[in-house]
Short mmCIF file of C-alpha atoms in Angstrom, two decimals:
data_model
loop_
_atom_site.label_atom_id
_atom_site.label_comp_id
_atom_site.label_asym_id
_atom_site.label_seq_id
_atom_site.Cartn_x
_atom_site.Cartn_y
_atom_site.Cartn_z
CA MET A 47 -52.92 -65.26 -54.84
CA GLN A 48 -49.44 -63.83 -54.46
CA VAL A 49 -47.94 -64.26 -50.97
CA ALA A 50 -44.81 -62.51 -49.71
CA ILE A 51 -42.64 -64.08 -47.02
CA ALA A 52 -39.68 -62.64 -45.12
CA SER A 53 -37.85 -63.06 -41.85
CA ASP A 54 -34.84 -62.01 -39.89
CA HIS A 55 -31.88 -64.30 -39.17
CA ALA A 56 -33.71 -66.04 -36.31
CA GLY A 57 -36.59 -66.96 -38.61
CA VAL A 58 -34.69 -67.90 -41.74
CA GLU A 59 -34.94 -71.68 -41.21
CA LEU A 60 -38.68 -71.59 -40.51
CA LYS A 61 -39.14 -69.24 -43.47
CA ALA A 62 -37.33 -71.68 -45.77
CA ALA A 63 -39.45 -74.59 -44.55
CA LEU A 64 -42.69 -72.62 -44.98
CA ALA A 65 -41.62 -71.38 -48.40
CA GLU A 66 -40.93 -74.92 -49.58
CA TRP A 67 -44.27 -76.10 -48.18
CA LEU A 68 -46.20 -73.21 -49.76
CA ILE A 69 -44.61 -73.68 -53.17
CA ALA A 70 -45.39 -77.41 -53.02
CA ARG A 71 -49.03 -76.45 -52.38
CA GLY A 72 -49.07 -74.27 -55.51
CA VAL A 73 -48.89 -70.88 -53.79
CA SER A 74 -47.25 -68.11 -55.81
CA LEU A 75 -44.55 -66.95 -53.41
CA ARG A 76 -42.28 -63.92 -53.23
CA ASP A 77 -39.39 -64.74 -50.86
CA LEU A 78 -38.01 -61.37 -49.75
CA GLY A 79 -35.12 -62.83 -47.76
CA PRO A 80 -32.84 -63.21 -46.10
CA GLN A 81 -31.44 -66.41 -47.57
CA ASP A 82 -28.94 -67.23 -44.82
CA GLY A 83 -28.59 -66.92 -41.06
CA GLN A 84 -26.29 -63.90 -40.97
CA SER A 85 -27.51 -61.21 -38.60
CA VAL A 86 -29.93 -58.70 -40.17
CA ASP A 87 -32.22 -55.99 -38.85
CA TYR A 88 -35.83 -57.19 -38.85
CA PRO A 89 -37.37 -53.72 -39.46
CA ASP A 90 -35.77 -53.68 -42.92
CA TYR A 91 -37.48 -56.94 -43.89
CA ALA A 92 -40.75 -55.94 -42.25
CA LYS A 93 -40.85 -52.73 -44.27
CA ARG A 94 -39.95 -54.58 -47.47
CA LEU A 95 -42.79 -57.05 -46.94
CA GLY A 96 -45.27 -54.37 -45.86
CA ASP A 97 -44.52 -52.36 -48.98
CA GLU A 98 -45.07 -55.44 -51.17
CA VAL A 99 -48.51 -55.94 -49.63
CA VAL A 100 -49.76 -52.35 -49.68
CA GLN A 101 -48.46 -51.77 -53.21
CA GLY A 102 -50.36 -54.85 -54.38
CA ARG A 103 -47.40 -56.98 -55.44
CA ALA A 104 -48.58 -59.50 -52.83
CA GLN A 105 -52.07 -59.93 -51.43
CA LYS A 106 -50.89 -61.39 -48.13
CA GLY A 107 -47.67 -61.59 -46.16
CA VAL A 108 -45.97 -63.89 -43.67
CA LEU A 109 -43.24 -62.43 -41.44
CA ILE A 110 -41.04 -64.35 -39.03
CA CYS A 111 -38.54 -63.36 -36.36
CA GLY A 112 -37.47 -65.00 -33.12
CA SER A 113 -40.58 -64.06 -31.15
CA GLY A 114 -42.71 -62.49 -33.86
CA VAL A 115 -43.06 -59.37 -31.73
CA GLY A 116 -40.41 -57.22 -33.42
CA VAL A 117 -41.64 -57.82 -36.96
CA SER A 118 -45.26 -57.28 -35.93
CA ILE A 119 -44.45 -53.91 -34.38
CA ALA A 120 -42.35 -52.87 -37.38
CA VAL A 121 -44.70 -53.97 -40.16
CA ASN A 122 -47.72 -52.35 -38.51
CA LYS A 123 -45.96 -49.00 -39.01
CA VAL A 124 -46.52 -49.40 -42.77
CA ALA A 125 -49.76 -47.61 -43.64
CA GLY A 126 -52.27 -50.09 -45.00
CA VAL A 127 -50.85 -53.12 -43.21
CA ARG A 128 -52.98 -54.93 -40.66
CA ALA A 129 -50.63 -57.50 -39.15
CA ALA A 130 -51.46 -59.99 -36.43
CA LEU A 131 -48.98 -61.88 -34.28
CA VAL A 132 -50.31 -65.43 -34.02
CA SER A 133 -49.18 -68.68 -32.44
CA GLU A 134 -52.14 -70.94 -33.20
CA PRO A 135 -54.59 -71.35 -36.09
CA LEU A 136 -57.73 -69.95 -34.46
CA SER A 137 -56.09 -66.54 -34.00
CA ALA A 138 -54.82 -66.67 -37.58
CA SER A 139 -58.31 -67.42 -38.87
CA LEU A 140 -59.97 -64.75 -36.71
CA ALA A 141 -57.35 -62.19 -37.75
CA ARG A 142 -58.63 -62.63 -41.31
CA GLN A 143 -62.32 -63.01 -40.44
CA HIS A 144 -62.70 -60.11 -38.02
CA ASN A 145 -59.73 -57.82 -38.69
CA ASP A 146 -59.07 -58.31 -42.40
CA ALA A 147 -55.40 -58.90 -41.52
CA ASN A 148 -53.19 -58.93 -44.58
CA VAL A 149 -50.01 -60.04 -42.77
CA ILE A 150 -49.36 -62.61 -40.06
CA CYS A 151 -46.31 -62.68 -37.88
CA LEU A 152 -44.83 -65.79 -36.33
CA GLY A 153 -42.15 -66.42 -33.73
CA ALA A 154 -39.68 -69.06 -34.87
CA ARG A 155 -38.65 -69.62 -31.24
CA ILE A 156 -42.30 -69.86 -30.17
CA VAL A 157 -44.03 -72.10 -32.71
CA GLY A 158 -42.73 -75.22 -34.36
CA GLU A 159 -42.90 -75.92 -38.06
CA ALA A 160 -46.16 -77.90 -37.88
CA MET A 161 -47.92 -75.18 -35.89
CA ALA A 162 -46.55 -72.49 -38.19
CA ARG A 163 -47.93 -74.38 -41.21
CA ALA A 164 -51.33 -74.65 -39.48
CA CYS A 165 -51.33 -70.91 -38.76
CA VAL A 166 -50.36 -69.99 -42.31
CA GLN A 167 -52.99 -72.33 -43.75
CA ALA A 168 -55.72 -70.88 -41.53
CA PHE A 169 -54.63 -67.36 -42.47
CA LEU A 170 -54.56 -68.03 -46.21
CA ASP A 171 -57.87 -69.91 -46.15
CA GLY A 172 -59.61 -67.27 -44.03
CA GLU A 173 -61.88 -64.68 -45.53
CA PHE A 174 -62.90 -61.32 -44.15
CA ASP A 175 -66.48 -61.20 -42.87
CA PRO A 176 -67.65 -57.59 -42.54
CA GLY A 177 -70.32 -58.77 -40.11
CA ASP A 178 -74.04 -58.99 -40.70
CA ASP A 179 -74.38 -55.50 -39.24
CA GLY A 180 -71.08 -54.25 -40.68
CA ARG A 181 -69.38 -54.20 -37.28
CA HIS A 182 -66.10 -55.78 -38.41
CA GLN A 183 -65.84 -53.45 -41.42
CA ARG A 184 -66.60 -50.47 -39.18
CA ARG A 185 -63.77 -51.46 -36.86
CA VAL A 186 -61.32 -52.03 -39.71
CA ASP A 187 -62.25 -48.57 -41.02
CA LYS A 188 -61.58 -47.12 -37.57
CA ILE A 189 -58.15 -48.77 -37.52
CA ALA A 190 -57.35 -47.01 -40.80
CA ALA A 191 -58.66 -43.74 -39.41
CA VAL A 192 -56.39 -44.00 -36.37
CA ARG A 193 -53.39 -44.34 -38.71
CA ALA A 194 -54.53 -41.40 -40.85
CA SER A 195 -55.15 -39.11 -37.89
CA SER A 196 -52.01 -39.86 -35.89
CA THR A 197 -49.12 -37.44 -35.90
CA PRO A 198 -45.46 -38.43 -35.82
#
């Protein structure tokens, strides 16, 4: 599985730590930057990561900013992205299981490195379950329909 990771300046240290940890675990990683703590605009990195996921260059994505809120709002504007802002592993797992999330967002000022690792692990290990009656798939389809039917 190819995983993309990106952040803004507030998340660059957590991103670097997660990238090192993921690579050590054998994950094929695409680090989309930034590489230093100079101020950047998080929507640029969110779009870059979202495009990587929807174009199939990465199957999943991890985005980090100070709170996680900004990147989650921005990346969810990319058609085909289903991003979840998480701060603990159960939400990360359920985002995969029930919502077929393909991106998780983390707040570097909210979660520590150990909790971030636990969230990423739960996200990457999680699998989508369409539901025995198809309810989760139906809801994911409705999410896509909302995007397709909305007007700018």
